[in-house]
Short mmCIF file of N, CA and C in Angstrom, two decimals:
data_model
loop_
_atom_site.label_atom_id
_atom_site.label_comp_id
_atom_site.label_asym_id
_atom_site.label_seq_id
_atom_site.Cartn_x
_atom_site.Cartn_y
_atom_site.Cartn_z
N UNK U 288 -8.97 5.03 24.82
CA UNK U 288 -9.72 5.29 25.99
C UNK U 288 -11.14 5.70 25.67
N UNK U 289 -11.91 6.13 27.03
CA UNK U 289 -12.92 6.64 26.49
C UNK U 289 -13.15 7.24 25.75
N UNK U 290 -12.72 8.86 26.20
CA UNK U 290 -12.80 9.51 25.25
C UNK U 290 -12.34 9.84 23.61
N UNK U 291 -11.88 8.85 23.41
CA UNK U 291 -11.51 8.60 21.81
C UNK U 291 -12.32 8.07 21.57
N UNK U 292 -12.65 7.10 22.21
CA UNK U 292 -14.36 5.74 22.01
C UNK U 292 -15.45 6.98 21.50
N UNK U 293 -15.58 7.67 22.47
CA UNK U 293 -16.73 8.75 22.10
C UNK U 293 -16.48 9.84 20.78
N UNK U 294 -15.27 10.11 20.64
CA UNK U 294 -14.86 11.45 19.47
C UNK U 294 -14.78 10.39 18.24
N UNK U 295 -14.43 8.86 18.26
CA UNK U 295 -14.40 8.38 16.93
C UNK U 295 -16.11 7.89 16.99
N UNK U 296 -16.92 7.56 17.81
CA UNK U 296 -18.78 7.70 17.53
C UNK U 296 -19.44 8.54 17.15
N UNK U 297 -18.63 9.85 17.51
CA UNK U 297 -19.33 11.01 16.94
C UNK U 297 -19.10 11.68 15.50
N UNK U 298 -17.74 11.28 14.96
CA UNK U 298 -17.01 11.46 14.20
C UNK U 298 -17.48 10.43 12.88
N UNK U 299 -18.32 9.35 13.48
CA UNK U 299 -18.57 8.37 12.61
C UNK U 299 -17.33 7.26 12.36
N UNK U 300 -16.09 7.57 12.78
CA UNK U 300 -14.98 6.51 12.65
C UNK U 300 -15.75 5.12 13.58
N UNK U 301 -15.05 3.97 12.40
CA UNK U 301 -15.73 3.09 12.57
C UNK U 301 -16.97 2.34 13.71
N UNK U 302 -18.09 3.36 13.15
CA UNK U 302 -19.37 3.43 13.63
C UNK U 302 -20.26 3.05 12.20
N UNK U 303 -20.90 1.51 12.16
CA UNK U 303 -21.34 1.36 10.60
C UNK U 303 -22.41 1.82 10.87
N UNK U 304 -23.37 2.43 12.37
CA UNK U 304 -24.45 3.19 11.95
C UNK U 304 -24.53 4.46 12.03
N UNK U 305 -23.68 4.78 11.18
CA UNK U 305 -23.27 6.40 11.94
C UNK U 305 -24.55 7.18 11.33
N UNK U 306 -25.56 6.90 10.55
CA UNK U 306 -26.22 7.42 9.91
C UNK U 306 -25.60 8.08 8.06
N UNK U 307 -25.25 9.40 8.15
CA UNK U 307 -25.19 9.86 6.62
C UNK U 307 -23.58 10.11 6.68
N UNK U 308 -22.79 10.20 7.50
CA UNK U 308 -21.04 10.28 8.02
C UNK U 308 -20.84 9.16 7.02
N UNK U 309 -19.88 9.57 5.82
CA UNK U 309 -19.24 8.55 5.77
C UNK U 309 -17.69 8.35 6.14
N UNK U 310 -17.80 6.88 5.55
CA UNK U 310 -16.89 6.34 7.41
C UNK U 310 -15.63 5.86 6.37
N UNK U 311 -14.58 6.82 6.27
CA UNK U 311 -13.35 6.01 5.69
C UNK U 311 -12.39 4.92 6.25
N UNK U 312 -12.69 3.82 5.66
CA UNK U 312 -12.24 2.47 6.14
C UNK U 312 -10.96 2.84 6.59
N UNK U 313 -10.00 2.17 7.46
CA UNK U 313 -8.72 1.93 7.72
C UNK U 313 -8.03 1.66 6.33
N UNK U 314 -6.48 2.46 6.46
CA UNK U 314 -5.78 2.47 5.06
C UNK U 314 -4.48 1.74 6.12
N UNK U 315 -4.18 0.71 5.57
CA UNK U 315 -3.26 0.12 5.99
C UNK U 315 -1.67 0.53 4.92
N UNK U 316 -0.35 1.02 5.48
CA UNK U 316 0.27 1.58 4.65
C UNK U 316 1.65 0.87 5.19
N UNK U 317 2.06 0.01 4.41
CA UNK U 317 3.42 -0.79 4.25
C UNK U 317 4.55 -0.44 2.81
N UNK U 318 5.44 -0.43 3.40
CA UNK U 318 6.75 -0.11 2.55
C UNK U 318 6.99 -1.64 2.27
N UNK U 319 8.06 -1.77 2.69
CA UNK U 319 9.06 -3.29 3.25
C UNK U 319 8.43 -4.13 3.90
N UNK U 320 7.84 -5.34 3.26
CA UNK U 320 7.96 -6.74 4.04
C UNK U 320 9.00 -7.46 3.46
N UNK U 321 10.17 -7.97 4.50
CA UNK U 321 11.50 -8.51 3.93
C UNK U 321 11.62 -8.83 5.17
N UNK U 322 12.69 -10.28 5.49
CA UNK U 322 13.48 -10.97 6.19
C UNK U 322 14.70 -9.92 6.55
N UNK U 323 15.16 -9.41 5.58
CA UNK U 323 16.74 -8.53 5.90
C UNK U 323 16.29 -7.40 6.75
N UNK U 324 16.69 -7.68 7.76
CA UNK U 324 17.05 -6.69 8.97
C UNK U 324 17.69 -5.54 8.29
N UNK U 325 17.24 -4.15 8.71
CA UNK U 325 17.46 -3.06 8.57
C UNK U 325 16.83 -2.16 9.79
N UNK U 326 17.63 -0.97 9.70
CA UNK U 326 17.92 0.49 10.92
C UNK U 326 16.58 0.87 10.94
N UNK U 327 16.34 1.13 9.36
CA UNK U 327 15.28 1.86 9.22
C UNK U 327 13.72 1.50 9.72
N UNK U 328 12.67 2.11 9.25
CA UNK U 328 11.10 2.01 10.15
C UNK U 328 10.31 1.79 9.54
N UNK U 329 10.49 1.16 8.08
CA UNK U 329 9.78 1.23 7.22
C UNK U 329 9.69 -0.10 6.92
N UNK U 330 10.12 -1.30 7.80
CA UNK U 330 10.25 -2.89 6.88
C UNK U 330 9.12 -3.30 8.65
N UNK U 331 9.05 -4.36 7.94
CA UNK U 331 8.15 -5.38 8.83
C UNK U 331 8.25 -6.75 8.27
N UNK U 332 8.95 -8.00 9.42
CA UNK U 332 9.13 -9.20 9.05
C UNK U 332 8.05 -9.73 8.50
N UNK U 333 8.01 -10.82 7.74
CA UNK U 333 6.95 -11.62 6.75
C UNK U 333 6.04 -12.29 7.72
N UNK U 334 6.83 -12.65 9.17
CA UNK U 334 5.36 -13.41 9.80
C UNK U 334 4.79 -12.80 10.62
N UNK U 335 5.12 -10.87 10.51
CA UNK U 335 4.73 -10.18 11.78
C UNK U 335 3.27 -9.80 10.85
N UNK U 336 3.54 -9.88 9.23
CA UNK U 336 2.83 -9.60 8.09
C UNK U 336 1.68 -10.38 7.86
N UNK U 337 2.09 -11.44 8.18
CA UNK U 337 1.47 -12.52 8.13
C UNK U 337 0.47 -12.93 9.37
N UNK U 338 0.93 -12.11 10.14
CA UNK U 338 -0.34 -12.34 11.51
C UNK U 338 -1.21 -11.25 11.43
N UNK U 339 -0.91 -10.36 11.42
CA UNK U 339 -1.50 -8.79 10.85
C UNK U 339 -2.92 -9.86 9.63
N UNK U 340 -2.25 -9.73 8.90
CA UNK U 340 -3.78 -10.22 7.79
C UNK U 340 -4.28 -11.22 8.08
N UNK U 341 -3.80 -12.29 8.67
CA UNK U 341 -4.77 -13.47 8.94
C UNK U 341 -5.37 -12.59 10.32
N UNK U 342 -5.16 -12.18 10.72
CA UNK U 342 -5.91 -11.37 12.04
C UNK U 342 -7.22 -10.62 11.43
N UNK U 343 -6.92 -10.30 10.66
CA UNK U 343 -7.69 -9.19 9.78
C UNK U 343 -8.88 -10.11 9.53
N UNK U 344 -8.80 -10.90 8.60
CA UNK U 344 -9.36 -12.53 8.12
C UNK U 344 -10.26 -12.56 8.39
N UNK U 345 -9.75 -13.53 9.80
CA UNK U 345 -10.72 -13.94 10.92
C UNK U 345 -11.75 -13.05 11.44
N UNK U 346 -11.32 -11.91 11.58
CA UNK U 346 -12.52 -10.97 11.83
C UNK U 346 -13.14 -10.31 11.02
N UNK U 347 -13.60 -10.56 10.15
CA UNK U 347 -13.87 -10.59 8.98
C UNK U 347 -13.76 -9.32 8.21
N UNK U 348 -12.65 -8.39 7.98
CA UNK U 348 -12.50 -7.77 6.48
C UNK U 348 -12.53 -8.31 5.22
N UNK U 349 -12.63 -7.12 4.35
CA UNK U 349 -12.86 -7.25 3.21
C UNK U 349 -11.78 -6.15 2.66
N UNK U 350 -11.20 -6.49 2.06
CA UNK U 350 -10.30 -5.64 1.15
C UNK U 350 -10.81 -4.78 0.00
N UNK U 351 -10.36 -3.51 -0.08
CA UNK U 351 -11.09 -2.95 -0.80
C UNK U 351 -10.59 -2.36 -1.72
N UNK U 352 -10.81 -2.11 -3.62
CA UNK U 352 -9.73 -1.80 -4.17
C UNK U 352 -9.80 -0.42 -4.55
N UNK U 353 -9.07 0.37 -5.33
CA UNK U 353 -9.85 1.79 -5.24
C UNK U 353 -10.99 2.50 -5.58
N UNK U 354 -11.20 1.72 -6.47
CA UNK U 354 -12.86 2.41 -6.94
C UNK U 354 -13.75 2.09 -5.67
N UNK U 355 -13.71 1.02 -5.09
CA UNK U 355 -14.48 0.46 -4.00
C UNK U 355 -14.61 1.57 -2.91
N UNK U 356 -12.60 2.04 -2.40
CA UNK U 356 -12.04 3.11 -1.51
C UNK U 356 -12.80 4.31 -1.75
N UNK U 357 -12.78 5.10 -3.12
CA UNK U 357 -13.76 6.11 -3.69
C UNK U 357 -14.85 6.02 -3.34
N UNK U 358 -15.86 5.15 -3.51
CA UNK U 358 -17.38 4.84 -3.54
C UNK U 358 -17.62 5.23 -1.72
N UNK U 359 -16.84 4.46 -1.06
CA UNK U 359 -16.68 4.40 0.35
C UNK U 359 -16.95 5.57 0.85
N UNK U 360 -16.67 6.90 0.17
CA UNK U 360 -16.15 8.22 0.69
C UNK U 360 -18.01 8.65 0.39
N UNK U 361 -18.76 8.08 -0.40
CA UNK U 361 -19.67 8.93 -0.51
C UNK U 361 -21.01 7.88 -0.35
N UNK U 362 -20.65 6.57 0.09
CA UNK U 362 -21.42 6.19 0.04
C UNK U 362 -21.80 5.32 1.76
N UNK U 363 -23.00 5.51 2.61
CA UNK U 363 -23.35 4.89 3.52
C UNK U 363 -23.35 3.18 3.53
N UNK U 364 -22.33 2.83 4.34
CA UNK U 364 -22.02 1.39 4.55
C UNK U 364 -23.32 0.13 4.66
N UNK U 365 -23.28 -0.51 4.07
CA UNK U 365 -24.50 -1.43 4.45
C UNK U 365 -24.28 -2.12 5.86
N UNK U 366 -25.21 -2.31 6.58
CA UNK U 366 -25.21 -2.86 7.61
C UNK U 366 -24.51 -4.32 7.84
N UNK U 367 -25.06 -5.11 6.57
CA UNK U 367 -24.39 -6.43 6.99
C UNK U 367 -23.25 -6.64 6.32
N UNK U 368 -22.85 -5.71 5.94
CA UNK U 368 -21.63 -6.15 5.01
C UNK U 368 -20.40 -6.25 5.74
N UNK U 369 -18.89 -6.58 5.40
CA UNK U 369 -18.53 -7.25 5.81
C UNK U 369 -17.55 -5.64 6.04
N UNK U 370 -16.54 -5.68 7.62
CA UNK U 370 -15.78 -4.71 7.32
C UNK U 370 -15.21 -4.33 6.51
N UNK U 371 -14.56 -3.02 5.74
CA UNK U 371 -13.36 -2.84 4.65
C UNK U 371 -12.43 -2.33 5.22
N UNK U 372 -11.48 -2.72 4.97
CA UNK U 372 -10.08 -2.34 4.77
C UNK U 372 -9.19 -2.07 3.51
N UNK U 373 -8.16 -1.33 3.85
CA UNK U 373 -7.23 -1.02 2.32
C UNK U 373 -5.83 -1.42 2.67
N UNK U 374 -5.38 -2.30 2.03
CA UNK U 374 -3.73 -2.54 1.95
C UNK U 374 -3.13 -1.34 0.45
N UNK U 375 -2.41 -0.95 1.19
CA UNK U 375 -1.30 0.22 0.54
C UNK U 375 -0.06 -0.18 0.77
N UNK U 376 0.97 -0.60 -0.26
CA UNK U 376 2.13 -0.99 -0.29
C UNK U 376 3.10 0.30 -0.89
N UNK U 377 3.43 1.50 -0.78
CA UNK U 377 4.28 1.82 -1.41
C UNK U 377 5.57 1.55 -1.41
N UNK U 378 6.35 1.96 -2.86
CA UNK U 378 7.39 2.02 -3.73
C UNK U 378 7.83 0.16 -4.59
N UNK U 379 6.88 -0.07 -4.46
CA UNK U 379 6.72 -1.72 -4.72
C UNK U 379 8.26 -2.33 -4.57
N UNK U 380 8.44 -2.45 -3.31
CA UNK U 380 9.64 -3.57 -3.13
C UNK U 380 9.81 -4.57 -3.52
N UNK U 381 10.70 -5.56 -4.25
CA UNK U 381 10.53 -6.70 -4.64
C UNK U 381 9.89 -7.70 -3.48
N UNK U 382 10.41 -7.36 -2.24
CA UNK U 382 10.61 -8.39 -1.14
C UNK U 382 8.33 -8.99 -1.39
N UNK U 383 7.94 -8.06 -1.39
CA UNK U 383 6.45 -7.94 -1.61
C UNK U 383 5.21 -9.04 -2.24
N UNK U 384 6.47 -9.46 -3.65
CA UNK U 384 6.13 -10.61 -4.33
C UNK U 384 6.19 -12.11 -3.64
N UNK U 385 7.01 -12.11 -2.84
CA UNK U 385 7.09 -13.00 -1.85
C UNK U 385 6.97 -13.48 -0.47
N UNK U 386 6.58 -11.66 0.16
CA UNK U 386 6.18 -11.88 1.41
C UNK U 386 5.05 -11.61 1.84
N UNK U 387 4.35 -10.92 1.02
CA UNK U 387 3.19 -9.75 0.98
C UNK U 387 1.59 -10.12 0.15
N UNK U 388 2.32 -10.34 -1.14
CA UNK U 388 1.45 -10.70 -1.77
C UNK U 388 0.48 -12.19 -1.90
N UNK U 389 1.41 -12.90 -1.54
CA UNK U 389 0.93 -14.57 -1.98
C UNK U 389 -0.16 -14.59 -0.53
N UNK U 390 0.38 -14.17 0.89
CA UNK U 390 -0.73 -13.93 1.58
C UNK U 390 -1.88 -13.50 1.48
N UNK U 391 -1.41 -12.29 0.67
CA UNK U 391 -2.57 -11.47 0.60
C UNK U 391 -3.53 -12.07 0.01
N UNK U 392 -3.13 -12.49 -1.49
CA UNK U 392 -4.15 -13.71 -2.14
C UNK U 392 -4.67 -14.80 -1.77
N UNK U 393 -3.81 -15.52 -1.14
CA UNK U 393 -4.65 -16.55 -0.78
C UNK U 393 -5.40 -16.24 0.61
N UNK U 394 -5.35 -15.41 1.18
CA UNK U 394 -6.92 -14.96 2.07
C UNK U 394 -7.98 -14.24 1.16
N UNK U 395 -7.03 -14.41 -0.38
CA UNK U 395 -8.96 -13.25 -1.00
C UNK U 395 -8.84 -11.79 -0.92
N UNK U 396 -7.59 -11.21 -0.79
CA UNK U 396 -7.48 -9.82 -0.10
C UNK U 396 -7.04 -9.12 -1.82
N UNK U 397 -7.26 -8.28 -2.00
CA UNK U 397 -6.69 -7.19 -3.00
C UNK U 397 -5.93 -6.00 -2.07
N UNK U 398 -5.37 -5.46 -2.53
CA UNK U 398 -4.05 -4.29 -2.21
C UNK U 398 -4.01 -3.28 -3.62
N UNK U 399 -3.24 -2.02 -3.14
CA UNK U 399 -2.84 -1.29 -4.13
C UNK U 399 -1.36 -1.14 -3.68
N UNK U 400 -0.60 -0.80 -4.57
CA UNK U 400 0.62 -1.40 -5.07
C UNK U 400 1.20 0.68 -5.65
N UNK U 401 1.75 1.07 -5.59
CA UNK U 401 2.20 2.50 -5.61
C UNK U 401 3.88 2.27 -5.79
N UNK U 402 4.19 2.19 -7.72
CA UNK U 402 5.40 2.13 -8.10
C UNK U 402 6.21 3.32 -8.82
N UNK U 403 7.06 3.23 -8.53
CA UNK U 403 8.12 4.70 -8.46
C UNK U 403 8.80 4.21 -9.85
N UNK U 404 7.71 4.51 -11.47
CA UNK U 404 8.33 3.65 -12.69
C UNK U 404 9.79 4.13 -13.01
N UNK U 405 10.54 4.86 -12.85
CA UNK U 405 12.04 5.09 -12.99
C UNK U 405 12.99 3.66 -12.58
N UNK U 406 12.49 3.08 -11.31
CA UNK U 406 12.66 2.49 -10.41
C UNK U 406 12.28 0.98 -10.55
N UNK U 407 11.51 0.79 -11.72
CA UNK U 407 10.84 -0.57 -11.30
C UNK U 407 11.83 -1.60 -12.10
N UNK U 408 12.09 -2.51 -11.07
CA UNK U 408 13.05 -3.68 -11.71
C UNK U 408 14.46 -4.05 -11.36
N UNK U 409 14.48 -2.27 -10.71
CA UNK U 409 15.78 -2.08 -10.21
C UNK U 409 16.48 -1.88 -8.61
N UNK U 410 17.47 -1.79 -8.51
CA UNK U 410 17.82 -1.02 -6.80
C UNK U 410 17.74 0.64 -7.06
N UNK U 411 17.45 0.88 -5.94
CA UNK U 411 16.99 2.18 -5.75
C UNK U 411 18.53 2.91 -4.94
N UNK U 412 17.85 4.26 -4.40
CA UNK U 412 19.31 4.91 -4.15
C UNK U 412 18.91 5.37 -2.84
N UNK U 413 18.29 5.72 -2.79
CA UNK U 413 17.58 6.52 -1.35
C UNK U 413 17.53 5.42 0.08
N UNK U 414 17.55 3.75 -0.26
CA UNK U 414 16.98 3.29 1.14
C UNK U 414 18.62 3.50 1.69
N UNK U 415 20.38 3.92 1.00
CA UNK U 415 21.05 3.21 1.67
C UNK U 415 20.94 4.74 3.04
N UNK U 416 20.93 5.54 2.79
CA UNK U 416 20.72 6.79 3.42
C UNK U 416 19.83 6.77 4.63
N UNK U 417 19.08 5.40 4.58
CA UNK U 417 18.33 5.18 5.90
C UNK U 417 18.67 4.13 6.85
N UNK U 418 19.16 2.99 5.97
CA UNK U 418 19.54 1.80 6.63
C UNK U 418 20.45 1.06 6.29
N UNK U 419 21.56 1.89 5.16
CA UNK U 419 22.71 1.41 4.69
C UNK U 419 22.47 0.37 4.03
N UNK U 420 21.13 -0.08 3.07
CA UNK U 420 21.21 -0.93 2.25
C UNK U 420 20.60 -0.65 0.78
N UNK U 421 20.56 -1.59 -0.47
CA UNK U 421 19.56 -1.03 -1.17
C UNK U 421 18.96 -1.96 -1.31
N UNK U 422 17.69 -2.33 -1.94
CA UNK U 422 17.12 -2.99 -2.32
C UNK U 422 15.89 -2.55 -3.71
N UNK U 423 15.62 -4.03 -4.04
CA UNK U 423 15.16 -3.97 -5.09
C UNK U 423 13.71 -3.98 -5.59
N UNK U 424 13.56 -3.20 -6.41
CA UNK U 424 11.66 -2.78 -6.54
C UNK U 424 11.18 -4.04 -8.11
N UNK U 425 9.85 -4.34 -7.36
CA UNK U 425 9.16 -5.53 -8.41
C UNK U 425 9.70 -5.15 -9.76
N UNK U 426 9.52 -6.17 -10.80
CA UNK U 426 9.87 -5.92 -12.21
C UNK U 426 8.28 -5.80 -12.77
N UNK U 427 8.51 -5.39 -14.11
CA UNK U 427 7.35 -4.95 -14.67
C UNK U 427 6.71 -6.16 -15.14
N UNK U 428 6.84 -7.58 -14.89
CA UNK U 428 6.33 -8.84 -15.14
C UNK U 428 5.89 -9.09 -13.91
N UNK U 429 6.66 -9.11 -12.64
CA UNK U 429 5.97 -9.36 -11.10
C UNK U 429 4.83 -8.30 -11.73
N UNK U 430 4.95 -7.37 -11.83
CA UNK U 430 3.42 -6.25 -11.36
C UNK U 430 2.46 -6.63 -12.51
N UNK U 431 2.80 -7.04 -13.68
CA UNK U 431 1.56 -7.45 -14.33
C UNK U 431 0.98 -9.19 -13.56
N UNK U 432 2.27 -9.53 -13.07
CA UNK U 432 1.70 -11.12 -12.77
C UNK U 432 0.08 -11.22 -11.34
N UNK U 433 1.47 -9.75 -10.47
CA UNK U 433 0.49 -9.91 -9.48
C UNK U 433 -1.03 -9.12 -9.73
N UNK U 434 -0.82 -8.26 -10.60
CA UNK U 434 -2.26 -7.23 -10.98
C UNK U 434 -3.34 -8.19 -11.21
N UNK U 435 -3.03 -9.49 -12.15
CA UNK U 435 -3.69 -10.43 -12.57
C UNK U 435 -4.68 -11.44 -11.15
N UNK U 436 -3.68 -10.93 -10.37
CA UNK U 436 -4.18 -11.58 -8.77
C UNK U 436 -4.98 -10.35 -7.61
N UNK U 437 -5.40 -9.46 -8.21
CA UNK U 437 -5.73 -8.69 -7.48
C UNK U 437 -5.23 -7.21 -6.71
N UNK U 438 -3.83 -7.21 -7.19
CA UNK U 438 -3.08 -6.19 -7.23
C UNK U 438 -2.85 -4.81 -8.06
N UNK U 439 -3.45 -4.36 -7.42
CA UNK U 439 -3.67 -3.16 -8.34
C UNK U 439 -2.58 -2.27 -8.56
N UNK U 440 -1.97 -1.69 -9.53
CA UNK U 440 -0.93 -1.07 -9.77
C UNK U 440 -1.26 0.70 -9.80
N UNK U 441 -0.91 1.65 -9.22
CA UNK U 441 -1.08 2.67 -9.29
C UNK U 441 0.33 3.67 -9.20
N UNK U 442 0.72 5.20 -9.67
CA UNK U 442 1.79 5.73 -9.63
C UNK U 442 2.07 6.36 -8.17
N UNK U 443 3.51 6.30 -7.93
CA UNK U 443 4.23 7.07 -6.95
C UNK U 443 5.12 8.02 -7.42
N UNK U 444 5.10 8.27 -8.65
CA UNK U 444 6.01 9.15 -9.33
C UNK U 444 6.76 8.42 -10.71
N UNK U 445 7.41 9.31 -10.75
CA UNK U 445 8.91 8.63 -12.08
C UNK U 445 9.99 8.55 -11.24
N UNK U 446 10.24 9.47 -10.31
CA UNK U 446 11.99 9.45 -10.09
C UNK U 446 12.09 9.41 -8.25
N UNK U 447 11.07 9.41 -7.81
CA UNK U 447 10.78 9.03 -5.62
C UNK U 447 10.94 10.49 -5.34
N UNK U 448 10.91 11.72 -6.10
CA UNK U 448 11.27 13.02 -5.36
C UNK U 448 10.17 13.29 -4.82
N UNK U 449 10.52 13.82 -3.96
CA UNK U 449 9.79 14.62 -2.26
C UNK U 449 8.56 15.63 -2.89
N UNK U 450 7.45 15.05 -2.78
CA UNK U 450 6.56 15.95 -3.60
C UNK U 450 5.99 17.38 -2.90
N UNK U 451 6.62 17.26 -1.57
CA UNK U 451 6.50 18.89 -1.19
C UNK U 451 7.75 19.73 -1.47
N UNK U 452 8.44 19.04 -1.82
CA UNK U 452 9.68 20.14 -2.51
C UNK U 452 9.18 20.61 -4.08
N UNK U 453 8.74 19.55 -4.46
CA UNK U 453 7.97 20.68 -6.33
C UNK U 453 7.08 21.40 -6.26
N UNK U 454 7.35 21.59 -7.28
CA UNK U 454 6.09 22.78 -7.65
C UNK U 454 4.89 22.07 -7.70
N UNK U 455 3.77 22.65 -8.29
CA UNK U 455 2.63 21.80 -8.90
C UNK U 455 2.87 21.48 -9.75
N UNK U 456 3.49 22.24 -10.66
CA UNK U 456 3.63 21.58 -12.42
C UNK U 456 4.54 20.24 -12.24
N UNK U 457 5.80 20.01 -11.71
CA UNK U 457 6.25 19.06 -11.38
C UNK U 457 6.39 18.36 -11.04
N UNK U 458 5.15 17.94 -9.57
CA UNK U 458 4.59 17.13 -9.23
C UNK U 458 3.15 16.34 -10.38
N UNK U 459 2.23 17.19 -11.07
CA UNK U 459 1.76 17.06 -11.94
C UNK U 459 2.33 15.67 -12.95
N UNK U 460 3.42 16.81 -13.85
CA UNK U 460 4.65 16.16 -14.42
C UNK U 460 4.97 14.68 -13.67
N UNK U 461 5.59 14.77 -12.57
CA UNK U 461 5.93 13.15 -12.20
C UNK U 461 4.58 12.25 -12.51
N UNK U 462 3.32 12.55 -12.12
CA UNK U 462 2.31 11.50 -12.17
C UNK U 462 1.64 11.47 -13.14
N UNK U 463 2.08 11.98 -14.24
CA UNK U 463 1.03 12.45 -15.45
C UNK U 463 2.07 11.18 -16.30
N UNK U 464 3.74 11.47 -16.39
CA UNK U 464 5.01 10.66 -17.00
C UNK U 464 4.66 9.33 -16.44
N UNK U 465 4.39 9.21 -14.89
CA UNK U 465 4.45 8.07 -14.25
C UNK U 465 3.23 6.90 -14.81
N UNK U 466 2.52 7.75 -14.67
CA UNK U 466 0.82 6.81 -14.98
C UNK U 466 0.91 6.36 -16.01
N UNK U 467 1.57 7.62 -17.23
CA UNK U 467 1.76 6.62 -18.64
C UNK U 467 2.48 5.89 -19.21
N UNK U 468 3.54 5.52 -18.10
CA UNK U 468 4.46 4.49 -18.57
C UNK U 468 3.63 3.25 -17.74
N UNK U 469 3.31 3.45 -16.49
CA UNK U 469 2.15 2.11 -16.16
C UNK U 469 0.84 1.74 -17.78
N UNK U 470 0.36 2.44 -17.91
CA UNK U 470 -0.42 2.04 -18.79
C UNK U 470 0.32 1.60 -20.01
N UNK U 471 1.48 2.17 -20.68
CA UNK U 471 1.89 1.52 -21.39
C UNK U 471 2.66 0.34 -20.91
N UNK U 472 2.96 0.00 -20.48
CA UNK U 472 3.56 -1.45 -19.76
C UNK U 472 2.22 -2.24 -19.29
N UNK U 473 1.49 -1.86 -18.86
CA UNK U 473 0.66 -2.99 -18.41
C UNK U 473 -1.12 -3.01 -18.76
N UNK U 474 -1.05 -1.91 -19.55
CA UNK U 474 -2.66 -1.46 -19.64
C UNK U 474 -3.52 -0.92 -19.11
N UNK U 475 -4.38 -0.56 -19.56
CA UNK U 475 -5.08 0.52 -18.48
C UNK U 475 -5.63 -0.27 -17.42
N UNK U 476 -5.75 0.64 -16.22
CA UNK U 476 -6.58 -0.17 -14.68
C UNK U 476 -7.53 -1.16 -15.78
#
C-alpha cells in the first residue's frame, strides 16, 4: 500500500536514488525445488521456479554473488545499472542440480549454494519430521561441477544443528569444521 510505498522511500528500500542509504538488494531464499510433493513449506515446483527467474530476467536483474552482496552494503548503486538480486539455496538439495540450477545458468544468473558438509551426498534425517520424507543433498562433484557455472558454495554447518540452541564456541566450531572441509574438497572461493 501506500504507506509501505512511502516507509520503503524513506528507508531507501528499493529506491536507486536514495542518495547515501544503502539499499540491500532482495535475498531470495529457497530450500527445495523438486517435483515430489511434500507437507512441508519449504519445496517449490520446478516450473513455479522457473517462472519466478525468467520473471526476474525480463525485468532486468542481475544476480549477485557475495562479494558483489558485501560491496552492495557499503556501496551507492549506480544509476544505470541493472537491478540486483541474490539467489540463496540452502542445505543444497540434490533436486537443485536439476531444477534450480541449469535455469539459473542459462539466464546468466549466479546463486549461493549453503551446504550442511556432514550431509553432502547423502539423505538427511530431519526433512522426514516435516513431511515424512528424506531426501538427498548434492554430491561433492555436483557442487564443484555447478561452482564451475557460477555457483557459489558456502557453509551451513557440519551436522544442520539449530544454531540458536549452541553456544558461540559451537556454533563457531560448526562453521570454522564446515568451511574447511569445503575448501578442502573444492578449493578456496
Amino acid at each position: 500500500g501506500r504507506k509501505g510505498e512511502e516507509r520503503d522511500r524513506e528507508s531507501g528500500i528499493g529506491n536507486r536514488e536514495s542518495g547515501d542509504v544503502a539499499v540491500t538488494p532482495p535475498i531470495l531464499c529457497y530450500h527445495k525445488i523438486d517435483t515430489r510433493f511434500e507437507l512441508g513449506f519449504t519445496r517449490i515446483g520446478p516450473r513455479v521456479f522457473r517462472r519466478q527467474v525468467e520473471s526476474l530476467s525480463r525485468a532486468g536483474y542481475e544476480a549477485l554473488g557475495s562479494a558483489e552482496l558485501l560491496s552492495s552494503r557499503s556501496a551507492r548503486p549506480a544509476p544505470d545499472s541493472r537491478l540486483p538480486v541474490v539467489f540463496s539455496f540452502d542445505d543444497a538439495y540434490s533436486g537443485l542440480a536439476e531444477h534450480a540450477f541449469p535455469v539459473l545458468a542459462d539466464l546468466g544468473f549466479r546463486a549461493l549454494v549453503f551446504v550442511i558438509t556432514d550431509f553432502v551426498g547423502r539423505e538427511n534425517t530431519w526433512d522426514v519430521q516435516y513431511g515424512w520424507r528424506k531426501f538427498f543433498h548434492l554430491s561433492w562433484d555436483q557442487l564443484a561441477h555447478w561452482r564451475q557455472r557460477g555457483i557459489e558454495v558456502h557453509s551451513h554447518g557440519v551436522s544442520h544443528a539449530r544454531f540458536t540452541w549452541l553456544s558461540d564456541g559451537q556454533v563457531a566450531d560448526e562453521l570454522e569444521r564446515s568451511s574447511e572441509v569445503i575448501a578442502a574438497r573444492l578449493g578456496a572461493p
